[in-house]
Coordinates of C-alpha atoms and ligand atoms in Angstrom, one line a residue:
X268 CA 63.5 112.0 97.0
X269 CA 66.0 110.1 94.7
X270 CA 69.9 110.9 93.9
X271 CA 70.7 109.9 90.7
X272 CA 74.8 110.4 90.5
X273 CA 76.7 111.1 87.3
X274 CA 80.0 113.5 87.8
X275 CA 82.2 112.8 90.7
X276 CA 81.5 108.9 91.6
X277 CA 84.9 107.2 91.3
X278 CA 86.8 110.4 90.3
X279 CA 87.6 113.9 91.6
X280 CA 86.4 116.2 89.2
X281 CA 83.0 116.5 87.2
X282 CA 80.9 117.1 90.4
X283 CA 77.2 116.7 89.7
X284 CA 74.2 114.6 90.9
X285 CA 70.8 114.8 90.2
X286 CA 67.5 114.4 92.9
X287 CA 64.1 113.9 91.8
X288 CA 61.8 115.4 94.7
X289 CA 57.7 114.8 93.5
X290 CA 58.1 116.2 89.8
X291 CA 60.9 118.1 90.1
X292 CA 64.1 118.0 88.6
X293 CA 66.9 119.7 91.0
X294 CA 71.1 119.5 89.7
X295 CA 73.5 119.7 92.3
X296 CA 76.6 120.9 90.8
X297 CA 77.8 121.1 87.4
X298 CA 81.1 120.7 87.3
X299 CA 84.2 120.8 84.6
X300 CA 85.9 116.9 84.0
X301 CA 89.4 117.8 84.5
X302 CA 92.6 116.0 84.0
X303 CA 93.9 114.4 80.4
X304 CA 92.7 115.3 77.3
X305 CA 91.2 112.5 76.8
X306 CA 89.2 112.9 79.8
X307 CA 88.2 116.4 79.0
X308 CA 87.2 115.5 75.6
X309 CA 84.2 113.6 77.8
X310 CA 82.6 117.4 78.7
X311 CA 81.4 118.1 75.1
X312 CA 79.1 115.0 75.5
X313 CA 75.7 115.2 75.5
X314 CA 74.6 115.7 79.6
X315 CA 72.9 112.5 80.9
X316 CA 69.9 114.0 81.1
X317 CA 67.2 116.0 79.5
X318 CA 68.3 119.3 79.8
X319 CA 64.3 120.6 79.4
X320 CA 63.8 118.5 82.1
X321 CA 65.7 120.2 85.0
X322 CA 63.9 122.6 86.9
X323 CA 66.7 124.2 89.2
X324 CA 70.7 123.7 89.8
X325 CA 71.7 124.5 93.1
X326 CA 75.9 125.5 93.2
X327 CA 77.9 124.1 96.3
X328 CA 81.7 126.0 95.9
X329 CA 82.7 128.3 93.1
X330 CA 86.1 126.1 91.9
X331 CA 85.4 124.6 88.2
X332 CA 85.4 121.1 89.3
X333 CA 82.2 122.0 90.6
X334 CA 80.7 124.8 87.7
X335 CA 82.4 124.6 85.1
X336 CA 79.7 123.1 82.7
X337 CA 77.3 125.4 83.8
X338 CA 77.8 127.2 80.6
X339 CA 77.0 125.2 78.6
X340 CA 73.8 123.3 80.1
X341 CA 72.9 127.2 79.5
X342 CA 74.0 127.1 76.0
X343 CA 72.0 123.9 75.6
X344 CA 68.6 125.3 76.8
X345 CA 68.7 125.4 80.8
X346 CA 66.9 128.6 81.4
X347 CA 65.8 127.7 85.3
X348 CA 67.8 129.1 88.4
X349 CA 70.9 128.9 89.8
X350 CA 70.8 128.9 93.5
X351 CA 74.6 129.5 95.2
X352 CA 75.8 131.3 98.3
X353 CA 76.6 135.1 97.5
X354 CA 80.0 135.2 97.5
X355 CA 80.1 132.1 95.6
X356 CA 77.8 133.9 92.6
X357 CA 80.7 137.0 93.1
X358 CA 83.1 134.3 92.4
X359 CA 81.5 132.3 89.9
X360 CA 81.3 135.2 87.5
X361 CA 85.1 135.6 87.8
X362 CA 85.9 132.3 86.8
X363 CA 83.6 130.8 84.3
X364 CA 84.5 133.9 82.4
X365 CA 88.0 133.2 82.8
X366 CA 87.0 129.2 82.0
X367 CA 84.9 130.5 78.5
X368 CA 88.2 132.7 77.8
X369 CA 90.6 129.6 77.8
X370 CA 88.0 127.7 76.1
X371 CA 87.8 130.6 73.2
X372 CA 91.5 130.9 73.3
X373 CA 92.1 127.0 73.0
X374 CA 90.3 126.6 70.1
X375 CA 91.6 129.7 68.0
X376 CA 95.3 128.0 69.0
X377 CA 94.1 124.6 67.4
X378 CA 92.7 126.3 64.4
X379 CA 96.0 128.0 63.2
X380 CA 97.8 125.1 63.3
X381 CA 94.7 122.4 61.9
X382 CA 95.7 120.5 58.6
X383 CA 93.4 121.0 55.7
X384 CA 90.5 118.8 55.7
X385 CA 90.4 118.9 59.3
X386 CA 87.1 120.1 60.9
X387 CA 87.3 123.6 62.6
X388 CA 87.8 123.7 66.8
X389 CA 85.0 125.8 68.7
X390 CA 85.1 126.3 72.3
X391 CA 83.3 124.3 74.6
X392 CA 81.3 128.1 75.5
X393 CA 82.2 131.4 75.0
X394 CA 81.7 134.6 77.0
X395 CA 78.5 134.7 75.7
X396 CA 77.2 131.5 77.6
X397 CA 78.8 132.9 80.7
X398 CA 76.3 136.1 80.2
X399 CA 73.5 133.9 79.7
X400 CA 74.1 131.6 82.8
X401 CA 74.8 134.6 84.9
X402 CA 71.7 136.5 84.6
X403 CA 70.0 133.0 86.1
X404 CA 71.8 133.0 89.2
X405 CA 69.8 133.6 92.3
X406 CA 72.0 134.4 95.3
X407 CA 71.4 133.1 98.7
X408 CA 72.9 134.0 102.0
X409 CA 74.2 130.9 104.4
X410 CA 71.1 129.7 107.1
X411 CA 68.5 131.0 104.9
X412 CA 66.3 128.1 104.7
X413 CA 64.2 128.8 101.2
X414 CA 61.5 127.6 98.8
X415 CA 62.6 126.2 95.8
X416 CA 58.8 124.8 94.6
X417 CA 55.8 124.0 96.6
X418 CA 57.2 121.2 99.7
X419 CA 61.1 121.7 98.3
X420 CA 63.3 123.9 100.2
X421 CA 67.3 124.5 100.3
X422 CA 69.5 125.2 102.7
X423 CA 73.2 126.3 102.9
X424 CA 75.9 125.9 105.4
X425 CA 79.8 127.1 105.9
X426 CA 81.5 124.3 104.2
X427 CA 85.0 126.2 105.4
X428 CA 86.7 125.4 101.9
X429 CA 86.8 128.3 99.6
X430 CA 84.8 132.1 100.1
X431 CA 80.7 131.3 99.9
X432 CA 81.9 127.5 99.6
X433 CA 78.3 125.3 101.1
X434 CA 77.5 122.4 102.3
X435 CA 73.7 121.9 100.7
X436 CA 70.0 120.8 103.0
X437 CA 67.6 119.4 100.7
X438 CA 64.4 119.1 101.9
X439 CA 61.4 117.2 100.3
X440 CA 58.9 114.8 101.7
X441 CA 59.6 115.5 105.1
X442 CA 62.9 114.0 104.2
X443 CA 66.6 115.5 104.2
X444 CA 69.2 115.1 102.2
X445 CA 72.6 116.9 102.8
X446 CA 75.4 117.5 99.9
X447 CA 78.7 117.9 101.6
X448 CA 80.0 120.0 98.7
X449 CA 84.2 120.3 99.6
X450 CA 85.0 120.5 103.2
X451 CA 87.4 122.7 104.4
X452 CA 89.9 121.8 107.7
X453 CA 89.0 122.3 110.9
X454 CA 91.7 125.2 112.0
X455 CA 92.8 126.4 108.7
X456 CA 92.5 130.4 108.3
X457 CA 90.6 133.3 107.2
X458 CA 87.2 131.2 106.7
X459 CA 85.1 129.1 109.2
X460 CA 85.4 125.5 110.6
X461 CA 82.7 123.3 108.5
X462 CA 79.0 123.4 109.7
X463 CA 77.8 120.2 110.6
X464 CA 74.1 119.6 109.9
X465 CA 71.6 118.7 112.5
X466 CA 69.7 115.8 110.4
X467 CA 70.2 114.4 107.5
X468 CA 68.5 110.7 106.0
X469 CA 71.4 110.7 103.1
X470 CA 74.7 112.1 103.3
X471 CA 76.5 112.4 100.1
X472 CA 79.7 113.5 101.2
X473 CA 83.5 113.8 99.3
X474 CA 86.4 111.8 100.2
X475 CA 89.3 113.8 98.5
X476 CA 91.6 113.2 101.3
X477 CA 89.2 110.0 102.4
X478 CA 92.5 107.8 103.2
X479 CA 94.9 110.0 104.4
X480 CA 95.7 112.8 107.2
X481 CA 97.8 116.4 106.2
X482 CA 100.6 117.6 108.1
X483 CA 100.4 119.9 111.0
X484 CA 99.3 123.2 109.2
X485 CA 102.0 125.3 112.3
X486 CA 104.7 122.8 110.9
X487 CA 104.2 123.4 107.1
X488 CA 104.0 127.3 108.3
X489 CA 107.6 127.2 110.2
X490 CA 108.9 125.5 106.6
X491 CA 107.8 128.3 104.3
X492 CA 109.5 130.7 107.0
X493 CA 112.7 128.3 106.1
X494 CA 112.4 129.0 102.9
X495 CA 112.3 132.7 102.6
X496 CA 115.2 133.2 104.9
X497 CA 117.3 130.3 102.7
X498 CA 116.2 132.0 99.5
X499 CA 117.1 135.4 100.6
X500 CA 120.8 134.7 102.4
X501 CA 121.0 132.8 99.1
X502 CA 120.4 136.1 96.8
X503 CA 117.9 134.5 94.9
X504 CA 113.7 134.8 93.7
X505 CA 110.9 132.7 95.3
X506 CA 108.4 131.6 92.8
X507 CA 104.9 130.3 93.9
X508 CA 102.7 128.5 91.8
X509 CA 99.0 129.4 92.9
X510 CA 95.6 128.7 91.9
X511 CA 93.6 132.3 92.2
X512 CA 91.1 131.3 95.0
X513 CA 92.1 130.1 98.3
X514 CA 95.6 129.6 98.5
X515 CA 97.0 132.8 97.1
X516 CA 94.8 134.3 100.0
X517 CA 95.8 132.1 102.3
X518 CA 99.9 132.9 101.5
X519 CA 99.1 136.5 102.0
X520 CA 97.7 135.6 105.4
X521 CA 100.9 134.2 106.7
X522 CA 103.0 137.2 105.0
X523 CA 101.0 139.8 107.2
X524 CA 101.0 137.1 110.4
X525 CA 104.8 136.3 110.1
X526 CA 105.8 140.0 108.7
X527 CA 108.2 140.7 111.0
X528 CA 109.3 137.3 112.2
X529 CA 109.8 136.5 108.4
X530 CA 111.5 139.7 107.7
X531 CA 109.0 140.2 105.1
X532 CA 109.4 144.4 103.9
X533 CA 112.9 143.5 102.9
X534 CA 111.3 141.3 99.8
X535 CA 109.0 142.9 97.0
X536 CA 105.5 140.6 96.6
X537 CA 104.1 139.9 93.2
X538 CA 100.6 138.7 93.0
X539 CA 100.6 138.5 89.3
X540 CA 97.5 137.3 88.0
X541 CA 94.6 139.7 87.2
X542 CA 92.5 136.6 88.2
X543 CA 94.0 136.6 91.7
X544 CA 93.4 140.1 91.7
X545 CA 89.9 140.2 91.5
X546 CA 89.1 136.6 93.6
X547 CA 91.2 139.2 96.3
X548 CA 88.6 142.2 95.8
X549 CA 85.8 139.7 96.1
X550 CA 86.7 138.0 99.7
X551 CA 87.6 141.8 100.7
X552 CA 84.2 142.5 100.1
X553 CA 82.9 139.1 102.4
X554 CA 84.9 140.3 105.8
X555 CA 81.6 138.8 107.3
X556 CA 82.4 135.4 105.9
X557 CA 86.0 135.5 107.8
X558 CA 86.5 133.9 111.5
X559 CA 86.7 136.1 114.7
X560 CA 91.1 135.2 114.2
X561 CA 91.1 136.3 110.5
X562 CA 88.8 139.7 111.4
X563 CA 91.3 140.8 113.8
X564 CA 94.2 139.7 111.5
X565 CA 92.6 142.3 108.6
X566 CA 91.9 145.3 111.3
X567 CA 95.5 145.2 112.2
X568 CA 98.9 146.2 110.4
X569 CA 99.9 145.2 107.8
X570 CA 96.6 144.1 106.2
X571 CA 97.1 141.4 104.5
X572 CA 95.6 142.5 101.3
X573 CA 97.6 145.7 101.7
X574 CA 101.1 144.6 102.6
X575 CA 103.2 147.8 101.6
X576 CA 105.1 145.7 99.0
X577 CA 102.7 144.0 97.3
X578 CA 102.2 144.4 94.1
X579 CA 99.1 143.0 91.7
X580 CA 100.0 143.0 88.5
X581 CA 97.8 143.3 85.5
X582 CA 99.4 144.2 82.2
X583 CA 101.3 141.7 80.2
X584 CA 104.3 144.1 80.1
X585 CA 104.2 144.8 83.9
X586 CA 104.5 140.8 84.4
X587 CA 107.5 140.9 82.1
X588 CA 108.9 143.4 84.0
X589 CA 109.4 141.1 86.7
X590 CA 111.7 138.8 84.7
X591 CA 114.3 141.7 85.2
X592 CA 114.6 141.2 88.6
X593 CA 116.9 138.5 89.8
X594 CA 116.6 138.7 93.4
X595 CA 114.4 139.4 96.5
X596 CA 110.7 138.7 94.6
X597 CA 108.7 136.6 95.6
X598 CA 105.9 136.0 92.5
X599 CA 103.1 134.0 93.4
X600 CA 101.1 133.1 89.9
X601 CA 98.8 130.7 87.8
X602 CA 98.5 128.7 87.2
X603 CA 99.0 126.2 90.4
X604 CA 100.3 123.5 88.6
X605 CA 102.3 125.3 86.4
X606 CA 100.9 123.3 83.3
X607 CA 99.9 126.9 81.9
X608 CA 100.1 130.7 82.5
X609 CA 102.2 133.8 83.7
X610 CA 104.0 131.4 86.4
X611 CA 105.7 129.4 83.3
X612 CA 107.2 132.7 81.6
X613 CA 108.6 133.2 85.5
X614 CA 109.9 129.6 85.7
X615 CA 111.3 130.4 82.3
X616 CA 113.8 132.7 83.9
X617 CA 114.6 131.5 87.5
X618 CA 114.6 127.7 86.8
X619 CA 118.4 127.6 85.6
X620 CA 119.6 129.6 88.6
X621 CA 120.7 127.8 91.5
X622 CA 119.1 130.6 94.1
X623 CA 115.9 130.5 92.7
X624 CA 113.4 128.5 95.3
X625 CA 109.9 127.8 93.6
X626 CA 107.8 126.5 95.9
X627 CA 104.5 124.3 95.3
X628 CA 101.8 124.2 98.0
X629 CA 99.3 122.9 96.2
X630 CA 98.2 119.2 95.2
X631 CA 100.4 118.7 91.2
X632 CA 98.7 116.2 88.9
X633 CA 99.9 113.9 87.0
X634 CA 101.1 115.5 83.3
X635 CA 101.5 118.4 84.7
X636 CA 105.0 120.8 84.6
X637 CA 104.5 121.0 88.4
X638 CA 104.4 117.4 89.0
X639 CA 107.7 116.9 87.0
X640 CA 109.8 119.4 89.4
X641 CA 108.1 117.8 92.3
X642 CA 109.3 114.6 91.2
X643 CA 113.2 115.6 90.7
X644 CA 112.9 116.3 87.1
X645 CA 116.6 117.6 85.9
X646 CA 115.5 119.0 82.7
X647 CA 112.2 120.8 81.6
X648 CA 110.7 122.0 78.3
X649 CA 109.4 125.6 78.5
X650 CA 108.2 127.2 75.1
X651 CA 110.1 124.9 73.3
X652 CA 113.2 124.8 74.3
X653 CA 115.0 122.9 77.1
X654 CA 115.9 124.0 80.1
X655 CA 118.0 122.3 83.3
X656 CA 116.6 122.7 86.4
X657 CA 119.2 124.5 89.1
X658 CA 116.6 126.2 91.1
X659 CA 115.7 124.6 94.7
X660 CA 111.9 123.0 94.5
X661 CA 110.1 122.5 97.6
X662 CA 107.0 121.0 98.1
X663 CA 104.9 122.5 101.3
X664 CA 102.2 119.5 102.0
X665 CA 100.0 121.0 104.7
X666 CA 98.0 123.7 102.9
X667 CA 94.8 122.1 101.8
X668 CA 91.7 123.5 101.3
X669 CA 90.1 120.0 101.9
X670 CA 89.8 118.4 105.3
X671 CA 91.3 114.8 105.3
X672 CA 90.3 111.6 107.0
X673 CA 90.0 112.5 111.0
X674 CA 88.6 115.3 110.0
X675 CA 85.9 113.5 107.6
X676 CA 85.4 111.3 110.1
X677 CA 84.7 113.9 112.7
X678 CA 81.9 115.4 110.6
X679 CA 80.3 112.9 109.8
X680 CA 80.2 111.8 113.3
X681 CA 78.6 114.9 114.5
X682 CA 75.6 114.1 112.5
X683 CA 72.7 112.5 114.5
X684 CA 72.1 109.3 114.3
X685 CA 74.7 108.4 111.8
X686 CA 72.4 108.5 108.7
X687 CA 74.1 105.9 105.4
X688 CA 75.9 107.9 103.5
X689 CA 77.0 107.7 99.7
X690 CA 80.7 108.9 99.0
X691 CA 81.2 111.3 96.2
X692 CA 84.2 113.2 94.7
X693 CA 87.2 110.9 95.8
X694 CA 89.6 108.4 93.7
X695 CA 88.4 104.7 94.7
X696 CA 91.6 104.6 96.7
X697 CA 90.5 107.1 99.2
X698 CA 86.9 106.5 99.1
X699 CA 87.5 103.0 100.0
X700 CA 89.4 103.7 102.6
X701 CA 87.5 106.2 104.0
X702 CA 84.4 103.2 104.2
X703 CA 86.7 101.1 105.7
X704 CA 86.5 103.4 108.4
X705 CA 83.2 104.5 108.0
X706 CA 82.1 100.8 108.9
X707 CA 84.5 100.3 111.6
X708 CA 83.9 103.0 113.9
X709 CA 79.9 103.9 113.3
X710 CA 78.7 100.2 111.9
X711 CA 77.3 101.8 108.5
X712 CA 78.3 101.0 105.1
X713 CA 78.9 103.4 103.1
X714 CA 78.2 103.4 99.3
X715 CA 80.9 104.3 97.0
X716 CA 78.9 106.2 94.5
X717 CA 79.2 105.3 90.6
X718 CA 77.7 107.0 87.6
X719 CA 74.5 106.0 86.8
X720 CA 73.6 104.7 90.3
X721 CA 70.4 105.6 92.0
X722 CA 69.6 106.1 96.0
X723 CA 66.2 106.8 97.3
X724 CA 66.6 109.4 100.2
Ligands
LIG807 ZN1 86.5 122.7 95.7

């Protein structure tokens, strides 16, 4: 086998390599470039490849970083399958529709307001690509170790990041190669600690968090706890910036864990985002996915998903609704960096009050509203007009869904025989790092992976 890497070598985002096993053509990932618009501009390229030429894709995690092109190499001809966990196809349908809806909605926005003379916007893909790259997805269930052509075969294992997330087992040749995909920490809740695979003769494997360690996840807990208690002696709203998958589940978690000790039926919870809504439906559907703490968590009272106050929100005039309120809601909404969506129209109306608390517990990045509170800013511009910030911003570090370095090194450790290993889907800051370490502690170098590089497995 050979890995040739493109997406993801020397950045975050873009996730996608491609192995050449015999004659065939198999994509790991296919992943949105995220970040500037400069940046983004990049994903309307042509693919580095023949799109004829690949025979199958196989999907490691449902988050956009990792699918969000899949649309299109449909709309440009792939017509082979898609091979993904189950839950992750559930989930994948949920938000490449949402993706080709942004995309649709983006480029109507740029239309009105394009000079004459100027050529017409059109998406990156529509709905209509999402359709077509749907109907090719083939779901597989974890351990299920199956033929992909005559001498291939895949594998998936519990990566422990999002629902369905997988670290991927190539097999060709007698050979192995093993895709970390995102790896989740060790101890977080609701989903499993990461698999670790029994061989592997190339490990390419992410380095998000490759050179640094999170805080204790029962500190970070005891500081949101803070936080509600401050915010309602102090008579005001808690606003929570949340990407749809993952953390928003996660929060609801420690609602139902801490309901008493938090005081929790006093407030009235607003998950409000129709997105969030439906990623909830999807991992109650997956209880078989959850670990032996987070079963027994959801047989008990309240269920998370059913806390008696919650309230998911779907219409655009039910969200508004929520802007009458001025104290004793807690919103959680998208998006999780607030650079877009219902959370902004929210912020909008608590940011000038001193009792407001908006608290961020995801990672904010650069250009992005989020990263301006988190940095102190003392005035913001919402919809155009300027507004001073009054309202308390915390930042709540431990939350990750990625492991960081102990726990990066600990996986990789538990593979035999400490096979080389490539790092993918880390800034060169991290990676490096993270090699540093690599070398020290097991004597092999690790590759830092860059686009257009090739590794024979
Ligand atoms: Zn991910």
């Amino acid at each position: 086998m050979k890995v040739n890497f493109f997406g993801a070598a020397g950045m975050v985002t873009g996730s996608m390599h491609l192995v050449e096993a015999g004659d065939k053509r198999i994509l790991l990932d296919c992943g949105m470039i995220q970040g500037g618009a400069d940046e983004e501009a990049r994903n309307a390229e042509p693919f580095p490849f023949d799109v004829a030429g690949i025979d199958a894709l196989v999907v490691s995690h449902a988050h956009i970083d990792h699918t969000g092109r899949l649309p299109l190499l449909a709309a440009r001809g792939y017509r082979g399958p898609i091979y993904t966990q189950q839950a992750t196809a559930e989930l994948l349908e949920v938000m490449l529709f949402d993706s080709a809806s942004l995309q649709e909605s983006d480029a109507k926005r740029s239309n009105r307001k394009r000079a004459r003379g100027e050529p017409e916007a059109v998406p990156l893909y529509t709905r209509e690509d999402v359709q077509k790259t749907m109907a090719l997805v083939r779901p597989l269930p974890y351990h299920e170790r199956t033929p992909l052509f005559p001498g291939i075969e895949v594998n998936l294992r519990d990566a422990g990041h999002i629902l369905g997330s997988a670290i991927v087992e190539l097999f060709a040749d007698g050979r192995t190669l093993v895709f970390s995909g995102d790896l989740g920490p060790k101890g977080a809740p609701i989903l499993r600690d990461p698999e670790t695979p029994p061989a592997a003769d190339l490990v390419l494997m992410e380095s998000t968090y490759g050179n640094r360690n999170h805080k204790d996840r029962a500190d970070t807990v005891r500081e949101l706890g803070g936080i509600l208690d401050d915010a309602w002696n102090g008579k005001g709203n808690i606003l929570i910036p949340a990407f749809a998958v993952g953390r928003t589940q996660e929060l609801l978690y420690w609602f139902a864990r801490f309901w008493d000790e938090w005081k929790l039926s006093r407030w009235r919870i607003f998950i409000d985002s129709p997105m969030a809504a439906k990623v909830i439906r999807i991992y109650d559907r997956h209880h078989e996915l959850f670990d032996d703490d987070a079963r027994a968590v959801w047989k008990g009272t309240p269920n998370p998903f059913r806390l008696p106050n919650l309230h998911a929100t779907e219409s655009v005039d039910e969200s508004m609704a929520i802007n009458q309120i001025r104290n004793g809601a807690i919103v959680i909404a998208g998006n999780g960096m607030a650079s877009g969506g219902r959370i902004v129209h929210h912020l909008r109306h608590n940011i000038g009050r001193r009792e407001a608390h908006i608290v961020f517990v995801g990672y904010q990045a650069e250009g992005t509203l989020g990263r301006r509170l988190v940095n102190g800013a003392q005035w913001v511009r919402l919809f155009g007009e300027d507004h001073r910030v009054a309202a308390q911003c915390h930042t709540i570090g431990g939350l990750s869904a990625h492991t960081d370095q102990a726990g990066l090194l600990e996986w990789y450790s538990g593979i035999p025989r400490h096979p080389p290993v490539a790092l993918v889907h880390g800034e060169d800051i991290a990676r490096e790092a993270l090699a540093g370490e690599i070398r020290e502690r097991f004597g092999v170098v690790a590759d830092l992976a860059r686009p257009g590089m090739t590794r024979e497995v």
